[in-house]
């Protein structure tokens, strides 16, 4: 990092992972319907959490490599710091997973559980994007545009799920 406000830079990275993780969760939900309908809620929860963790590990690895390893020595302190910075990517899979498990516990169908999880993932993505823009003191216009762009991206995933589910 440079001599500028590193706390704002750190917040951007954290929110970037959460936004990306939410879109990843939405994509997992949409993609899981490709073969004969949605998986069971338990399978969907497992798929969401495992995918989030695998992508988190991948991002930790990529960050460690991009920060100079093996030129710079790899220490547990540095590795933990990178893992902590990237953790929001994995955390973003938790709200849609909890939503799927919760509504499934109410006795609804796996289709309803999947749509609920997808809705939570898209709402989370928009919320994280807007929160990130607010936290870095963006103008009202940038906050609104951030929300709209992320809503459109989420709706693209919803449209893909609809197309996949209808075939």
Short mmCIF file of N, CA and C in Angstrom, two decimals:
data_model
loop_
_atom_site.label_atom_id
_atom_site.label_comp_id
_atom_site.label_asym_id
_atom_site.label_seq_id
_atom_site.Cartn_x
_atom_site.Cartn_y
_atom_site.Cartn_z
N UNK A 1 0.85 -1.18 0.00
CA UNK A 1 0.00 0.00 0.00
C UNK A 1 0.88 1.23 0.00
N UNK A 2 0.29 2.33 -0.35
CA UNK A 2 1.06 3.55 -0.44
C UNK A 2 0.82 4.43 0.77
N UNK A 3 1.32 5.63 0.72
CA UNK A 3 1.23 6.53 1.86
C UNK A 3 -0.14 7.18 2.04
N UNK A 4 -1.09 6.87 1.14
CA UNK A 4 -2.42 7.45 1.27
C UNK A 4 -3.18 6.78 2.40
N UNK A 5 -4.46 7.05 2.49
CA UNK A 5 -5.30 6.51 3.56
C UNK A 5 -5.45 5.00 3.40
N UNK A 6 -4.66 4.25 4.15
CA UNK A 6 -4.68 2.80 4.03
C UNK A 6 -5.94 2.20 4.63
N UNK A 7 -6.60 2.88 5.56
CA UNK A 7 -7.83 2.32 6.11
C UNK A 7 -8.92 2.30 5.04
N UNK A 8 -9.00 3.33 4.22
CA UNK A 8 -9.98 3.34 3.14
C UNK A 8 -9.63 2.26 2.12
N UNK A 9 -8.35 2.08 1.83
CA UNK A 9 -7.92 1.04 0.90
C UNK A 9 -8.29 -0.34 1.44
N UNK A 10 -8.08 -0.56 2.71
CA UNK A 10 -8.42 -1.83 3.34
C UNK A 10 -9.93 -2.08 3.28
N UNK A 11 -10.73 -1.04 3.53
CA UNK A 11 -12.18 -1.18 3.47
C UNK A 11 -12.63 -1.53 2.06
N UNK A 12 -12.01 -0.93 1.03
CA UNK A 12 -12.38 -1.24 -0.35
C UNK A 12 -12.14 -2.71 -0.66
N UNK A 13 -11.01 -3.22 -0.22
CA UNK A 13 -10.69 -4.62 -0.46
C UNK A 13 -11.72 -5.50 0.23
N UNK A 14 -12.04 -5.21 1.48
CA UNK A 14 -13.01 -6.01 2.22
C UNK A 14 -14.36 -6.01 1.52
N UNK A 15 -14.83 -4.86 1.10
CA UNK A 15 -16.12 -4.78 0.44
C UNK A 15 -16.07 -5.41 -0.95
N UNK A 16 -14.94 -5.28 -1.62
CA UNK A 16 -14.81 -5.90 -2.94
C UNK A 16 -15.01 -7.41 -2.83
N UNK A 17 -14.42 -8.01 -1.82
CA UNK A 17 -14.58 -9.45 -1.62
C UNK A 17 -16.01 -9.82 -1.31
N UNK A 18 -16.69 -9.01 -0.53
CA UNK A 18 -18.09 -9.28 -0.18
C UNK A 18 -19.00 -9.14 -1.40
N UNK A 19 -18.76 -8.11 -2.22
CA UNK A 19 -19.55 -7.92 -3.44
C UNK A 19 -19.31 -9.10 -4.37
N UNK A 20 -18.05 -9.43 -4.58
CA UNK A 20 -17.69 -10.54 -5.46
C UNK A 20 -18.24 -11.85 -4.93
N UNK A 21 -18.13 -12.08 -3.64
CA UNK A 21 -18.63 -13.31 -3.04
C UNK A 21 -20.13 -13.45 -3.17
N UNK A 22 -20.84 -12.33 -3.05
CA UNK A 22 -22.30 -12.37 -3.22
C UNK A 22 -22.68 -12.72 -4.65
N UNK A 23 -21.98 -12.15 -5.62
CA UNK A 23 -22.24 -12.49 -7.02
C UNK A 23 -21.86 -13.95 -7.29
N UNK A 24 -20.78 -14.41 -6.68
CA UNK A 24 -20.39 -15.81 -6.80
C UNK A 24 -21.48 -16.72 -6.24
N UNK A 25 -22.02 -16.38 -5.07
CA UNK A 25 -23.09 -17.18 -4.48
C UNK A 25 -24.31 -17.22 -5.40
N UNK A 26 -24.67 -16.09 -5.96
CA UNK A 26 -25.81 -16.05 -6.88
C UNK A 26 -25.54 -16.93 -8.10
N UNK A 27 -24.32 -16.90 -8.59
CA UNK A 27 -23.96 -17.73 -9.74
C UNK A 27 -24.01 -19.21 -9.41
N UNK A 28 -23.58 -19.58 -8.22
CA UNK A 28 -23.63 -20.98 -7.78
C UNK A 28 -25.08 -21.45 -7.73
N UNK A 29 -25.94 -20.62 -7.18
CA UNK A 29 -27.37 -20.98 -7.08
C UNK A 29 -27.96 -21.15 -8.47
N UNK A 30 -27.69 -20.20 -9.35
CA UNK A 30 -28.23 -20.28 -10.71
C UNK A 30 -27.68 -21.50 -11.44
N UNK A 31 -26.40 -21.75 -11.33
CA UNK A 31 -25.78 -22.87 -12.01
C UNK A 31 -26.21 -24.22 -11.47
N UNK A 32 -26.62 -24.25 -10.22
CA UNK A 32 -26.99 -25.53 -9.61
C UNK A 32 -28.32 -26.06 -10.14
N UNK A 33 -29.04 -25.26 -10.88
CA UNK A 33 -30.33 -25.71 -11.43
C UNK A 33 -30.18 -26.29 -12.83
N UNK A 34 -28.98 -26.33 -13.36
CA UNK A 34 -28.78 -26.75 -14.75
C UNK A 34 -29.17 -28.20 -15.01
N UNK A 35 -29.02 -29.06 -14.06
CA UNK A 35 -29.30 -30.48 -14.26
C UNK A 35 -30.56 -30.91 -13.52
N UNK A 36 -31.71 -30.73 -14.10
CA UNK A 36 -32.94 -31.28 -13.55
C UNK A 36 -33.49 -30.61 -12.32
N UNK A 37 -33.37 -29.33 -12.21
CA UNK A 37 -33.96 -28.62 -11.08
C UNK A 37 -32.95 -28.34 -9.99
N UNK A 38 -33.40 -27.63 -8.97
CA UNK A 38 -32.46 -27.23 -7.92
C UNK A 38 -32.07 -28.43 -7.04
N UNK A 39 -30.90 -28.35 -6.44
CA UNK A 39 -30.53 -29.39 -5.48
C UNK A 39 -31.38 -29.24 -4.22
N UNK A 40 -31.31 -30.20 -3.34
CA UNK A 40 -32.00 -30.05 -2.06
C UNK A 40 -31.40 -28.86 -1.33
N UNK A 41 -32.12 -28.34 -0.37
CA UNK A 41 -31.62 -27.19 0.39
C UNK A 41 -30.31 -27.53 1.07
N UNK A 42 -30.20 -28.74 1.61
CA UNK A 42 -28.95 -29.16 2.28
C UNK A 42 -27.79 -29.19 1.29
N UNK A 43 -28.05 -29.69 0.09
CA UNK A 43 -27.01 -29.71 -0.94
C UNK A 43 -26.64 -28.29 -1.36
N UNK A 44 -27.63 -27.42 -1.47
CA UNK A 44 -27.37 -26.04 -1.85
C UNK A 44 -26.53 -25.33 -0.80
N UNK A 45 -26.86 -25.52 0.47
CA UNK A 45 -26.09 -24.93 1.56
C UNK A 45 -24.64 -25.41 1.49
N UNK A 46 -24.45 -26.71 1.32
CA UNK A 46 -23.10 -27.27 1.23
C UNK A 46 -22.35 -26.70 0.03
N UNK A 47 -23.02 -26.64 -1.11
CA UNK A 47 -22.41 -26.10 -2.33
C UNK A 47 -22.01 -24.64 -2.15
N UNK A 48 -22.88 -23.84 -1.54
CA UNK A 48 -22.57 -22.42 -1.32
C UNK A 48 -21.37 -22.24 -0.40
N UNK A 49 -21.39 -22.91 0.74
CA UNK A 49 -20.31 -22.75 1.72
C UNK A 49 -18.99 -23.27 1.15
N UNK A 50 -19.01 -24.45 0.55
CA UNK A 50 -17.77 -25.02 0.02
C UNK A 50 -17.20 -24.17 -1.12
N UNK A 51 -18.07 -23.67 -2.01
CA UNK A 51 -17.59 -22.82 -3.09
C UNK A 51 -17.00 -21.53 -2.54
N UNK A 52 -17.66 -20.92 -1.57
CA UNK A 52 -17.12 -19.71 -0.95
C UNK A 52 -15.75 -19.95 -0.33
N UNK A 53 -15.58 -21.05 0.36
CA UNK A 53 -14.30 -21.35 1.01
C UNK A 53 -13.21 -21.65 -0.03
N UNK A 54 -13.56 -22.40 -1.08
CA UNK A 54 -12.58 -22.71 -2.13
C UNK A 54 -12.12 -21.42 -2.82
N UNK A 55 -13.05 -20.54 -3.14
CA UNK A 55 -12.67 -19.27 -3.78
C UNK A 55 -11.86 -18.40 -2.81
N UNK A 56 -12.19 -18.44 -1.53
CA UNK A 56 -11.42 -17.69 -0.53
C UNK A 56 -9.98 -18.19 -0.51
N UNK A 57 -9.79 -19.50 -0.46
CA UNK A 57 -8.43 -20.07 -0.46
C UNK A 57 -7.70 -19.67 -1.73
N UNK A 58 -8.39 -19.72 -2.85
CA UNK A 58 -7.78 -19.33 -4.12
C UNK A 58 -7.36 -17.87 -4.11
N UNK A 59 -8.19 -17.00 -3.56
CA UNK A 59 -7.85 -15.58 -3.49
C UNK A 59 -6.70 -15.34 -2.52
N UNK A 60 -6.66 -16.06 -1.44
CA UNK A 60 -5.53 -15.94 -0.51
C UNK A 60 -4.25 -16.32 -1.24
N UNK A 61 -4.26 -17.44 -1.92
CA UNK A 61 -3.09 -17.87 -2.69
C UNK A 61 -2.68 -16.80 -3.71
N UNK A 62 -3.65 -16.29 -4.47
CA UNK A 62 -3.35 -15.29 -5.50
C UNK A 62 -2.76 -14.03 -4.88
N UNK A 63 -3.29 -13.60 -3.75
CA UNK A 63 -2.76 -12.40 -3.09
C UNK A 63 -1.35 -12.62 -2.57
N UNK A 64 -1.11 -13.79 -1.99
CA UNK A 64 0.24 -14.08 -1.49
C UNK A 64 1.24 -14.05 -2.64
N UNK A 65 0.89 -14.67 -3.74
CA UNK A 65 1.77 -14.69 -4.90
C UNK A 65 1.96 -13.29 -5.46
N UNK A 66 0.88 -12.51 -5.54
CA UNK A 66 0.98 -11.17 -6.12
C UNK A 66 1.72 -10.20 -5.22
N UNK A 67 1.81 -10.50 -3.93
CA UNK A 67 2.53 -9.62 -3.00
C UNK A 67 4.01 -9.92 -2.93
N UNK A 68 4.49 -10.86 -3.73
CA UNK A 68 5.93 -11.03 -3.82
C UNK A 68 6.48 -12.38 -3.46
N UNK A 69 5.70 -13.31 -2.92
CA UNK A 69 6.22 -14.64 -2.63
C UNK A 69 6.51 -15.30 -3.97
N UNK A 70 7.61 -15.96 -4.20
CA UNK A 70 8.63 -16.37 -3.23
C UNK A 70 9.78 -15.39 -3.06
N UNK A 71 9.72 -14.21 -3.70
CA UNK A 71 10.79 -13.23 -3.52
C UNK A 71 10.84 -12.78 -2.06
N UNK A 72 9.69 -12.44 -1.49
CA UNK A 72 9.60 -12.07 -0.08
C UNK A 72 9.29 -13.33 0.72
N UNK A 73 9.84 -13.45 1.91
CA UNK A 73 9.56 -14.65 2.69
C UNK A 73 8.08 -14.73 3.09
N UNK A 74 7.55 -15.94 3.03
CA UNK A 74 6.17 -16.17 3.43
C UNK A 74 6.15 -16.46 4.92
N UNK A 75 5.45 -15.61 5.67
CA UNK A 75 5.36 -15.81 7.11
C UNK A 75 3.91 -16.09 7.48
N UNK A 76 3.69 -16.73 8.64
CA UNK A 76 2.33 -16.97 9.12
C UNK A 76 1.60 -15.67 9.35
N UNK A 77 2.30 -14.65 9.79
CA UNK A 77 1.67 -13.36 10.04
C UNK A 77 1.12 -12.78 8.74
N UNK A 78 1.94 -12.81 7.70
CA UNK A 78 1.49 -12.28 6.40
C UNK A 78 0.35 -13.12 5.83
N UNK A 79 0.47 -14.42 5.96
CA UNK A 79 -0.57 -15.31 5.44
C UNK A 79 -1.90 -15.09 6.17
N UNK A 80 -1.84 -14.96 7.49
CA UNK A 80 -3.06 -14.69 8.26
C UNK A 80 -3.68 -13.36 7.88
N UNK A 81 -2.85 -12.36 7.66
CA UNK A 81 -3.36 -11.04 7.28
C UNK A 81 -4.07 -11.10 5.93
N UNK A 82 -3.49 -11.79 4.98
CA UNK A 82 -4.13 -11.93 3.67
C UNK A 82 -5.42 -12.73 3.80
N UNK A 83 -5.38 -13.82 4.57
CA UNK A 83 -6.58 -14.64 4.77
C UNK A 83 -7.70 -13.82 5.41
N UNK A 84 -7.36 -12.99 6.37
CA UNK A 84 -8.35 -12.14 7.03
C UNK A 84 -8.91 -11.11 6.05
N UNK A 85 -8.06 -10.52 5.23
CA UNK A 85 -8.51 -9.52 4.25
C UNK A 85 -9.45 -10.13 3.21
N UNK A 86 -9.22 -11.37 2.84
CA UNK A 86 -10.01 -12.03 1.81
C UNK A 86 -11.25 -12.74 2.37
N UNK A 87 -11.36 -12.88 3.70
CA UNK A 87 -12.45 -13.63 4.31
C UNK A 87 -13.85 -13.16 3.90
N UNK A 88 -14.11 -11.88 3.67
CA UNK A 88 -15.47 -11.48 3.25
C UNK A 88 -15.96 -12.20 2.00
N UNK A 89 -15.06 -12.64 1.14
CA UNK A 89 -15.47 -13.39 -0.03
C UNK A 89 -16.18 -14.68 0.40
N UNK A 90 -15.62 -15.40 1.36
CA UNK A 90 -16.25 -16.63 1.87
C UNK A 90 -17.49 -16.30 2.69
N UNK A 91 -17.42 -15.26 3.49
CA UNK A 91 -18.56 -14.89 4.33
C UNK A 91 -19.81 -14.56 3.52
N UNK A 92 -19.61 -14.08 2.32
CA UNK A 92 -20.76 -13.68 1.49
C UNK A 92 -21.65 -14.86 1.14
N UNK A 93 -21.14 -16.07 1.23
CA UNK A 93 -21.97 -17.24 0.93
C UNK A 93 -22.87 -17.62 2.11
N UNK A 94 -22.61 -17.08 3.27
CA UNK A 94 -23.36 -17.47 4.46
C UNK A 94 -24.82 -16.98 4.43
N UNK A 95 -25.11 -15.70 4.15
CA UNK A 95 -26.52 -15.28 4.15
C UNK A 95 -27.43 -16.08 3.20
N UNK A 96 -27.02 -16.32 1.93
CA UNK A 96 -27.91 -17.13 1.10
C UNK A 96 -28.02 -18.58 1.59
N UNK A 97 -26.94 -19.11 2.15
CA UNK A 97 -26.99 -20.48 2.69
C UNK A 97 -27.94 -20.54 3.88
N UNK A 98 -27.86 -19.56 4.76
CA UNK A 98 -28.77 -19.52 5.92
C UNK A 98 -30.21 -19.36 5.44
N UNK A 99 -30.43 -18.52 4.44
CA UNK A 99 -31.78 -18.33 3.92
C UNK A 99 -32.34 -19.63 3.36
N UNK A 100 -31.54 -20.36 2.60
CA UNK A 100 -31.99 -21.63 2.04
C UNK A 100 -32.33 -22.62 3.15
N UNK A 101 -31.46 -22.70 4.15
CA UNK A 101 -31.70 -23.62 5.26
C UNK A 101 -32.94 -23.22 6.05
N UNK A 102 -33.09 -21.93 6.30
CA UNK A 102 -34.22 -21.44 7.09
C UNK A 102 -35.55 -21.73 6.41
N UNK A 103 -35.67 -21.34 5.14
CA UNK A 103 -36.96 -21.55 4.47
C UNK A 103 -37.22 -23.03 4.25
N UNK A 104 -36.18 -23.81 4.05
CA UNK A 104 -36.36 -25.25 3.94
C UNK A 104 -36.90 -25.82 5.25
N UNK A 105 -36.40 -25.29 6.36
CA UNK A 105 -36.90 -25.70 7.68
C UNK A 105 -38.37 -25.38 7.88
N UNK A 106 -38.87 -24.42 7.11
CA UNK A 106 -40.30 -24.07 7.18
C UNK A 106 -41.15 -25.02 6.34
N UNK A 107 -40.48 -25.92 5.63
CA UNK A 107 -41.21 -26.91 4.85
C UNK A 107 -41.48 -26.53 3.41
N UNK A 108 -40.85 -25.49 2.92
CA UNK A 108 -41.08 -25.09 1.53
C UNK A 108 -40.29 -26.00 0.58
N UNK A 109 -40.59 -25.91 -0.69
CA UNK A 109 -39.91 -26.74 -1.68
C UNK A 109 -38.47 -26.28 -1.90
N UNK A 110 -37.69 -27.16 -2.51
CA UNK A 110 -36.31 -26.80 -2.85
C UNK A 110 -36.26 -25.66 -3.86
N UNK A 111 -37.27 -25.57 -4.72
CA UNK A 111 -37.34 -24.47 -5.69
C UNK A 111 -37.47 -23.14 -4.95
N UNK A 112 -38.36 -23.08 -3.98
CA UNK A 112 -38.55 -21.86 -3.19
C UNK A 112 -37.28 -21.54 -2.40
N UNK A 113 -36.65 -22.57 -1.83
CA UNK A 113 -35.41 -22.35 -1.08
C UNK A 113 -34.32 -21.77 -1.97
N UNK A 114 -34.21 -22.29 -3.21
CA UNK A 114 -33.20 -21.79 -4.13
C UNK A 114 -33.49 -20.34 -4.54
N UNK A 115 -34.75 -20.03 -4.85
CA UNK A 115 -35.11 -18.65 -5.22
C UNK A 115 -34.90 -17.70 -4.05
N UNK A 116 -35.19 -18.14 -2.85
CA UNK A 116 -34.98 -17.30 -1.67
C UNK A 116 -33.49 -17.02 -1.49
N UNK A 117 -32.68 -18.06 -1.61
CA UNK A 117 -31.23 -17.89 -1.49
C UNK A 117 -30.70 -16.95 -2.57
N UNK A 118 -31.22 -17.09 -3.78
CA UNK A 118 -30.79 -16.22 -4.87
C UNK A 118 -31.17 -14.77 -4.59
N UNK A 119 -32.38 -14.56 -4.10
CA UNK A 119 -32.80 -13.20 -3.75
C UNK A 119 -31.91 -12.60 -2.67
N UNK A 120 -31.58 -13.39 -1.66
CA UNK A 120 -30.71 -12.91 -0.58
C UNK A 120 -29.32 -12.59 -1.12
N UNK A 121 -28.81 -13.41 -2.03
CA UNK A 121 -27.48 -13.15 -2.60
C UNK A 121 -27.47 -11.84 -3.39
N UNK A 122 -28.50 -11.59 -4.17
CA UNK A 122 -28.56 -10.36 -4.97
C UNK A 122 -28.73 -9.14 -4.06
N UNK A 123 -29.61 -9.23 -3.09
CA UNK A 123 -29.79 -8.12 -2.15
C UNK A 123 -28.49 -7.86 -1.39
N UNK A 124 -27.79 -8.91 -1.00
CA UNK A 124 -26.51 -8.75 -0.30
C UNK A 124 -25.50 -8.05 -1.19
N UNK A 125 -25.45 -8.45 -2.45
CA UNK A 125 -24.50 -7.84 -3.39
C UNK A 125 -24.75 -6.35 -3.52
N UNK A 126 -25.99 -5.97 -3.71
CA UNK A 126 -26.33 -4.55 -3.85
C UNK A 126 -26.02 -3.81 -2.55
N UNK A 127 -26.36 -4.42 -1.43
CA UNK A 127 -26.11 -3.78 -0.13
C UNK A 127 -24.62 -3.56 0.11
N UNK A 128 -23.81 -4.59 -0.18
CA UNK A 128 -22.36 -4.43 0.00
C UNK A 128 -21.80 -3.34 -0.92
N UNK A 129 -22.26 -3.30 -2.16
CA UNK A 129 -21.75 -2.29 -3.10
C UNK A 129 -22.10 -0.89 -2.65
N UNK A 130 -23.34 -0.70 -2.22
CA UNK A 130 -23.77 0.63 -1.75
C UNK A 130 -23.03 0.99 -0.46
N UNK A 131 -22.89 0.04 0.44
CA UNK A 131 -22.17 0.29 1.70
C UNK A 131 -20.72 0.68 1.42
N UNK A 132 -20.09 -0.02 0.47
CA UNK A 132 -18.71 0.31 0.12
C UNK A 132 -18.60 1.73 -0.40
N UNK A 133 -19.52 2.12 -1.26
CA UNK A 133 -19.49 3.47 -1.82
C UNK A 133 -19.71 4.52 -0.73
N UNK A 134 -20.59 4.24 0.19
CA UNK A 134 -20.84 5.17 1.30
C UNK A 134 -19.62 5.26 2.22
N UNK A 135 -19.01 4.11 2.54
CA UNK A 135 -17.87 4.08 3.46
C UNK A 135 -16.68 4.88 2.95
N UNK A 136 -16.50 4.92 1.63
CA UNK A 136 -15.37 5.67 1.09
C UNK A 136 -15.78 7.08 0.69
N UNK A 137 -16.95 7.50 1.20
CA UNK A 137 -17.44 8.88 1.03
C UNK A 137 -17.64 9.27 -0.43
N UNK A 138 -18.19 8.34 -1.21
CA UNK A 138 -18.52 8.63 -2.60
C UNK A 138 -19.70 9.60 -2.65
N UNK A 139 -19.83 10.25 -3.78
CA UNK A 139 -20.97 11.15 -3.97
C UNK A 139 -22.26 10.32 -4.01
N UNK A 140 -23.38 11.01 -3.80
CA UNK A 140 -24.68 10.33 -3.85
C UNK A 140 -24.87 9.66 -5.21
N UNK A 141 -24.42 10.31 -6.24
CA UNK A 141 -24.55 9.77 -7.59
C UNK A 141 -23.78 8.45 -7.73
N UNK A 142 -22.56 8.39 -7.22
CA UNK A 142 -21.76 7.17 -7.29
C UNK A 142 -22.40 6.06 -6.46
N UNK A 143 -22.95 6.40 -5.31
CA UNK A 143 -23.65 5.41 -4.47
C UNK A 143 -24.82 4.81 -5.25
N UNK A 144 -25.61 5.66 -5.88
CA UNK A 144 -26.78 5.20 -6.64
C UNK A 144 -26.34 4.35 -7.83
N UNK A 145 -25.34 4.82 -8.56
CA UNK A 145 -24.85 4.08 -9.72
C UNK A 145 -24.29 2.73 -9.29
N UNK A 146 -23.58 2.69 -8.17
CA UNK A 146 -23.05 1.42 -7.65
C UNK A 146 -24.17 0.44 -7.35
N UNK A 147 -25.22 0.95 -6.74
CA UNK A 147 -26.37 0.10 -6.45
C UNK A 147 -27.03 -0.41 -7.72
N UNK A 148 -27.22 0.47 -8.68
CA UNK A 148 -27.88 0.08 -9.93
C UNK A 148 -27.03 -0.93 -10.70
N UNK A 149 -25.74 -0.68 -10.82
CA UNK A 149 -24.87 -1.61 -11.54
C UNK A 149 -24.92 -2.99 -10.90
N UNK A 150 -24.84 -3.05 -9.60
CA UNK A 150 -24.86 -4.34 -8.93
C UNK A 150 -26.22 -5.01 -8.99
N UNK A 151 -27.28 -4.22 -8.98
CA UNK A 151 -28.61 -4.79 -9.17
C UNK A 151 -28.73 -5.39 -10.57
N UNK A 152 -28.25 -4.69 -11.57
CA UNK A 152 -28.30 -5.20 -12.94
C UNK A 152 -27.48 -6.49 -13.05
N UNK A 153 -26.29 -6.52 -12.47
CA UNK A 153 -25.48 -7.74 -12.50
C UNK A 153 -26.21 -8.90 -11.82
N UNK A 154 -26.81 -8.63 -10.69
CA UNK A 154 -27.58 -9.65 -10.00
C UNK A 154 -28.77 -10.12 -10.81
N UNK A 155 -29.45 -9.18 -11.47
CA UNK A 155 -30.61 -9.54 -12.28
C UNK A 155 -30.20 -10.34 -13.52
N UNK A 156 -29.00 -10.13 -14.02
CA UNK A 156 -28.49 -10.96 -15.11
C UNK A 156 -28.41 -12.41 -14.64
N UNK A 157 -27.91 -12.61 -13.43
CA UNK A 157 -27.83 -13.97 -12.87
C UNK A 157 -29.24 -14.54 -12.69
N UNK A 158 -30.17 -13.73 -12.21
CA UNK A 158 -31.56 -14.19 -12.05
C UNK A 158 -32.13 -14.59 -13.43
N UNK A 159 -31.87 -13.78 -14.44
CA UNK A 159 -32.35 -14.10 -15.79
C UNK A 159 -31.74 -15.41 -16.29
N UNK A 160 -30.46 -15.60 -16.04
CA UNK A 160 -29.81 -16.85 -16.45
C UNK A 160 -30.44 -18.05 -15.73
N UNK A 161 -30.73 -17.88 -14.45
CA UNK A 161 -31.37 -18.97 -13.69
C UNK A 161 -32.73 -19.28 -14.28
N UNK A 162 -33.47 -18.25 -14.64
CA UNK A 162 -34.80 -18.43 -15.23
C UNK A 162 -34.69 -19.19 -16.54
N UNK A 163 -33.74 -18.81 -17.37
CA UNK A 163 -33.56 -19.48 -18.66
C UNK A 163 -33.12 -20.93 -18.44
N UNK A 164 -32.19 -21.16 -17.54
CA UNK A 164 -31.71 -22.52 -17.28
C UNK A 164 -32.84 -23.37 -16.72
N UNK A 165 -33.61 -22.82 -15.80
CA UNK A 165 -34.68 -23.58 -15.15
C UNK A 165 -35.79 -23.94 -16.13
N UNK A 166 -35.96 -23.13 -17.18
CA UNK A 166 -37.05 -23.40 -18.11
C UNK A 166 -36.67 -24.41 -19.21
N UNK A 167 -35.44 -24.83 -19.22
CA UNK A 167 -35.01 -25.79 -20.26
C UNK A 167 -34.80 -27.14 -19.69
#
